[in-house]
Short mmCIF file of C-alpha atoms in Angstrom, two decimals:
data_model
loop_
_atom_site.label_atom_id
_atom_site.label_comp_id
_atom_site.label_asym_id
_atom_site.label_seq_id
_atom_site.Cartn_x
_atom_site.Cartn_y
_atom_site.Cartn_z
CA UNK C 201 19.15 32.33 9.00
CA UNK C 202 21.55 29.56 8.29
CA UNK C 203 19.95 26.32 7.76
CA UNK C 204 23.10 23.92 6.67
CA UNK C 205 24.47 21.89 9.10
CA UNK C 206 27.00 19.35 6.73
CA UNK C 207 27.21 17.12 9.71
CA UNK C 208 23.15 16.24 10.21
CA UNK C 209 20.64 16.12 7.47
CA UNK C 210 18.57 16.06 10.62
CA UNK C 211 19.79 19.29 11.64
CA UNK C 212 19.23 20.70 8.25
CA UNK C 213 15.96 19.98 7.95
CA UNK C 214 14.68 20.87 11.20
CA UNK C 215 16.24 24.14 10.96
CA UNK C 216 14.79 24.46 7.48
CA UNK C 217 11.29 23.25 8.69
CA UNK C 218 11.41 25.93 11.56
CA UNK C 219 11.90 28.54 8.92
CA UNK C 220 9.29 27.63 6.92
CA UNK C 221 6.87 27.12 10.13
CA UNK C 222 7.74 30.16 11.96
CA UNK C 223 7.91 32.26 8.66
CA UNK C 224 11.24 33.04 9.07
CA UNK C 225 13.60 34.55 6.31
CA UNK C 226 16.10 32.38 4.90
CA UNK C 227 18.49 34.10 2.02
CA UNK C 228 18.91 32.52 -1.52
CA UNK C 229 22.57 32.01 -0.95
CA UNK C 230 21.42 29.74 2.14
CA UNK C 231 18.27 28.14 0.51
CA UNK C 232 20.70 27.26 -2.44
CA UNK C 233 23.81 25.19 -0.33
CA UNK C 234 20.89 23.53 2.01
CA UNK C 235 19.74 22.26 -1.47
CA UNK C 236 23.06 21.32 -3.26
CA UNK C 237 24.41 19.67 -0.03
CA UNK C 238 21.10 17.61 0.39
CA UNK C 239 21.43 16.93 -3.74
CA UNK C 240 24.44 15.54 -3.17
CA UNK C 241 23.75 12.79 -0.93
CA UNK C 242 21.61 11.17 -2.91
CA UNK C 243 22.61 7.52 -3.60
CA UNK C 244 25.44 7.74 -0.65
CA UNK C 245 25.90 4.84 1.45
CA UNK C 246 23.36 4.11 3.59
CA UNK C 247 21.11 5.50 1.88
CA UNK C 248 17.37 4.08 1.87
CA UNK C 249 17.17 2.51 -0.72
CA UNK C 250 19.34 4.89 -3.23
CA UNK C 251 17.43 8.00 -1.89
CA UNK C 252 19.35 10.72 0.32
CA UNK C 253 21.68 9.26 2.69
CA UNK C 254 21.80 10.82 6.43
CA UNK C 255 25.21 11.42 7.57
CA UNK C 256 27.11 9.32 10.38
CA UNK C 257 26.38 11.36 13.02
CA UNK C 258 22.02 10.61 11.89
CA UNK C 259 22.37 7.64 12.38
CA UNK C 260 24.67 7.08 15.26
CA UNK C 261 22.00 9.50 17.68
CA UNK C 262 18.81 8.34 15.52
CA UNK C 263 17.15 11.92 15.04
CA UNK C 264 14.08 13.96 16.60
CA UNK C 265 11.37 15.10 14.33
CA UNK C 266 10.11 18.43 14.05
CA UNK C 267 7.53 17.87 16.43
CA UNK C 268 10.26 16.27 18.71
CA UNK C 269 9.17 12.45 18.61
CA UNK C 270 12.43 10.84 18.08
CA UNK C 271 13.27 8.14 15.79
CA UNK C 272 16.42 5.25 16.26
CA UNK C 273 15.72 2.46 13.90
CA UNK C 274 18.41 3.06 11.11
CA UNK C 275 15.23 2.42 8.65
CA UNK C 276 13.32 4.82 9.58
CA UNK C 277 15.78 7.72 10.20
CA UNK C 278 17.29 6.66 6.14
CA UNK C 279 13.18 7.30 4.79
CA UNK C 280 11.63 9.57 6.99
CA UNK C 281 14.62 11.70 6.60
CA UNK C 282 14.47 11.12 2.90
CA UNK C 283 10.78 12.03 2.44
CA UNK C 284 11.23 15.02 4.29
CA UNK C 285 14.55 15.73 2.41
CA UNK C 286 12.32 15.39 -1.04
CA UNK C 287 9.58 17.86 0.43
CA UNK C 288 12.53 20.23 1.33
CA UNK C 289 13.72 20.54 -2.36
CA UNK C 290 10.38 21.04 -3.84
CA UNK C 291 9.35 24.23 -1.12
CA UNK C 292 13.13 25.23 -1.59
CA UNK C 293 12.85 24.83 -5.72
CA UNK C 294 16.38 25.81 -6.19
CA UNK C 295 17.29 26.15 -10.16
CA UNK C 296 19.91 24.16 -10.09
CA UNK C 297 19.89 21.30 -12.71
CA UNK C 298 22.06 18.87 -10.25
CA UNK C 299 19.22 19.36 -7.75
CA UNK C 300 16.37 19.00 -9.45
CA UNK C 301 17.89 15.72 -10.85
CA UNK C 302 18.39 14.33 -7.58
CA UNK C 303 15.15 15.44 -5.97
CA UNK C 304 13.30 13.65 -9.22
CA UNK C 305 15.39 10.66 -8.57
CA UNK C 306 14.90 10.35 -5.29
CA UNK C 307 11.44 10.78 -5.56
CA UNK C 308 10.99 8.46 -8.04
CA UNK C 309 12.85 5.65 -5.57
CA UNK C 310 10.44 6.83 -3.17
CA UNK C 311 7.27 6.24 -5.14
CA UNK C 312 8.54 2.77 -6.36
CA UNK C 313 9.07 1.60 -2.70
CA UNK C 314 5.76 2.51 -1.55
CA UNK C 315 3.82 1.27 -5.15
CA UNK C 316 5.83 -1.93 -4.69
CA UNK C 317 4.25 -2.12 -0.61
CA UNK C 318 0.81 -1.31 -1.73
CA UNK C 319 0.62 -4.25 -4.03
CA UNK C 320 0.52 -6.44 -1.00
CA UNK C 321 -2.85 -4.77 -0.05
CA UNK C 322 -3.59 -6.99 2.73
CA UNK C 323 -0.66 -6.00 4.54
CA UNK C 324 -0.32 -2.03 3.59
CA UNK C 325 -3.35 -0.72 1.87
CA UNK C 326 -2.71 2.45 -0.54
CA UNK C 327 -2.35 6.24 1.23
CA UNK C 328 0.11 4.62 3.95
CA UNK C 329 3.47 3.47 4.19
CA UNK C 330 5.23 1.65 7.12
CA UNK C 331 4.21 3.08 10.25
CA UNK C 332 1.94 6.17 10.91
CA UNK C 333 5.05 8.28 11.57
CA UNK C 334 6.47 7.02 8.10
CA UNK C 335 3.53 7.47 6.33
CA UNK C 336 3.23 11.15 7.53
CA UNK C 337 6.25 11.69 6.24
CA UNK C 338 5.65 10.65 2.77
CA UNK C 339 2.43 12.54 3.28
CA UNK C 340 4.27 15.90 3.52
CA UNK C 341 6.33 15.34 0.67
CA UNK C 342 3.57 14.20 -1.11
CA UNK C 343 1.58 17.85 -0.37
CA UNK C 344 5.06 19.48 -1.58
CA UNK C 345 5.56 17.36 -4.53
CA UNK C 346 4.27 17.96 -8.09
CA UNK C 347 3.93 14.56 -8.76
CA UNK C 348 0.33 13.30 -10.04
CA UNK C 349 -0.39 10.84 -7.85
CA UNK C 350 0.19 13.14 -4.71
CA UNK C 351 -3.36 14.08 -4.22
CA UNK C 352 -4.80 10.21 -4.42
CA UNK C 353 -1.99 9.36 -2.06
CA UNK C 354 -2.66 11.69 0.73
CA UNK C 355 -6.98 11.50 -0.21
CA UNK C 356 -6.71 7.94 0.69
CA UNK C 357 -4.07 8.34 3.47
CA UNK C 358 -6.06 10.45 5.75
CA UNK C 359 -9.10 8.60 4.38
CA UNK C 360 -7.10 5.38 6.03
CA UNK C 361 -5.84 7.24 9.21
CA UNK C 362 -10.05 7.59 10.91
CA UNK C 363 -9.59 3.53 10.68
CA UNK C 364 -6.78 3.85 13.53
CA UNK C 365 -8.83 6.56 15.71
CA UNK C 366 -8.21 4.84 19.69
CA UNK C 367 -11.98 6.65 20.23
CA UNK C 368 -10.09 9.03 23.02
CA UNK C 369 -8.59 11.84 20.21
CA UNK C 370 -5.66 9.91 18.91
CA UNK C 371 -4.94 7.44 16.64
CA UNK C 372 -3.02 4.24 16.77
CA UNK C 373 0.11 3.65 15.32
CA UNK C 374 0.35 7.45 14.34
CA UNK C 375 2.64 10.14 16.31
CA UNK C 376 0.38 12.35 17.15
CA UNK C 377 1.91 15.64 17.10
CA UNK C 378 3.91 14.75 13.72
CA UNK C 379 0.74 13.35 12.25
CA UNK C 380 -1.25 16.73 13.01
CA UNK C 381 1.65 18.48 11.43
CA UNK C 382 0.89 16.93 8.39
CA UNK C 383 -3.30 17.19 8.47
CA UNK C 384 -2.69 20.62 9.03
CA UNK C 385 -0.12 21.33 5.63
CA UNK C 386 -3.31 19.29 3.66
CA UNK C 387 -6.02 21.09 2.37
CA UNK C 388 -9.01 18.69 2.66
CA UNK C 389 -11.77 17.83 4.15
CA UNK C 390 -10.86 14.31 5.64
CA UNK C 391 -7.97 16.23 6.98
CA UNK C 392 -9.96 18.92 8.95
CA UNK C 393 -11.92 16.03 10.07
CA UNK C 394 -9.31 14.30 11.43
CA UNK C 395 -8.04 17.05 13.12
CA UNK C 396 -11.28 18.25 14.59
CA UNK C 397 -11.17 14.80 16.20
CA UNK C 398 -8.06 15.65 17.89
CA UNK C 399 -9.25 18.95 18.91
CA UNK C 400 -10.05 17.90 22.42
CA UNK C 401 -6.79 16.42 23.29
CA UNK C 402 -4.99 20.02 21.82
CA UNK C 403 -7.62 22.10 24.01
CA UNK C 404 -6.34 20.16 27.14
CA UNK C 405 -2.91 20.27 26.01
CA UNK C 406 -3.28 24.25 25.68
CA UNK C 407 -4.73 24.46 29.35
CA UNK C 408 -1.55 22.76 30.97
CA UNK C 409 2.19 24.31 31.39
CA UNK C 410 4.27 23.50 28.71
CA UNK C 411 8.28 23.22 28.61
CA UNK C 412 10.14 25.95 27.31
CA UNK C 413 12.20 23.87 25.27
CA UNK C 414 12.16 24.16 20.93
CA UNK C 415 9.97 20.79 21.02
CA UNK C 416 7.09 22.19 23.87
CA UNK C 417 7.30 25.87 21.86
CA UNK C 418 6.43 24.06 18.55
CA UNK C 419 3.91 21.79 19.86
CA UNK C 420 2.17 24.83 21.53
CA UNK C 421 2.32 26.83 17.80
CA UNK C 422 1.16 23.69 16.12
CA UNK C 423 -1.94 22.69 18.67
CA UNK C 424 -3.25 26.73 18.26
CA UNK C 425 -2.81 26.44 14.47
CA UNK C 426 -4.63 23.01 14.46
CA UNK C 427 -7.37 24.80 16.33
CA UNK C 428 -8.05 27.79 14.64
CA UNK C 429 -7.88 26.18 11.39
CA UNK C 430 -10.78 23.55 12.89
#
């Protein structure tokens, strides 16, 4: 399948994300332009903070995530959109020079905006970054990543998520569906916890008709995963 869209970096990584999910073929010619094009937007205007810049169109709609919660704050489309761009590149792993240049980079301006947040403890303790929904995000490029801190990152993460359980399945502050998303690409033990917790909510979610629409369809795939996993 074709997975570039030059006119969304949204589009490009949802498509990408529903290959990957859905275990669906995508050819090296393909896997190779999604990765240049996405290379080459790194340190764009409008980028967040120097990292890969969504395109006008992003940013003009705000964007869905893969899970279908959408986003409009120009903020977070510019890092969500970049930590999932990062993830993209290291799954992809394209040997192209250019691209693994601009994936490092990026990274790197990544991991300096969330080390500089974490020094103000009070306010953002380590393992999160933002908002839940950001914080995912840097949690699945953390699990794709090869960096060394990845695994403290997300360990103390999910460690911080059962702090924001509402009692009733969910958490506060997190998207839910996105947030399970990530538990379920992280191979702990705090992470099956977490979504054992939320195992309740996806059995009642299972028992009840669901849209037909891409969004409902992946939720449904993600809540059976999330359950035979727990």
């Amino acid at each position: 399948m074709t997975i570039l869209d030059e006119s969304s970096l949204c589009e490009t990584l949802d498509k990408f994300n529903e290959a990957i999910f859905f275990g669906r073929k995508i050819t090296k010619k393909d896997q190779s332009a999604a990765a240049k094009w996405i290379a080459a937007r790194h340190g764009l205007p409008r980028s967040y903070y120097g990292t890969f810049a969504p395109t006008d169109r992003d940013y003009k709609n705000g964007i869905r995530l893969f899970t279908g919660e959408k986003i409009t704050s120009g903020a977070g489309v510019g890092h969500i959109l970049s930590q999932e761009a990062c993830g993209a590149l290291y799954i992809l792993d394209t040997p192209n020079a250019k691209v693994g240049a601009a994936r490092d980079a990026c990274a790197q301006n990544l991991l300096d905006q969330m080390q500089a947040s974490w020094k103000v403890e009070k306010y953002l303790p380590f393992g999160l970054y933002c908002c839940g929904t950001c914080s995912a995000a840097m949690w699945r490029h953390m699990n794709a990543s090869d960096k060394a801190v990845a695994a403290k990152i997300l360990t103390a993460g999910v460690k911080q998520m059962q702090s924001y359980r509402d009692g009733k399945g969910r958490w506060k502050r997190f998207s839910f569906y996105y947030s399970l998303l990530a538990l379920l690409e992280i191979d702990s033990k705090a992470a099956k916890k977490e979504m054992q917790y939320a195992a309740p909510v996806l059995e009642r979610a299972l028992k009840r008709k669901s849209g037909d629409d891409k969004y409902a369809l992946r939720r449904r795939a993600l809540a059976e995963r999330v359950l035979s996993k727990v």
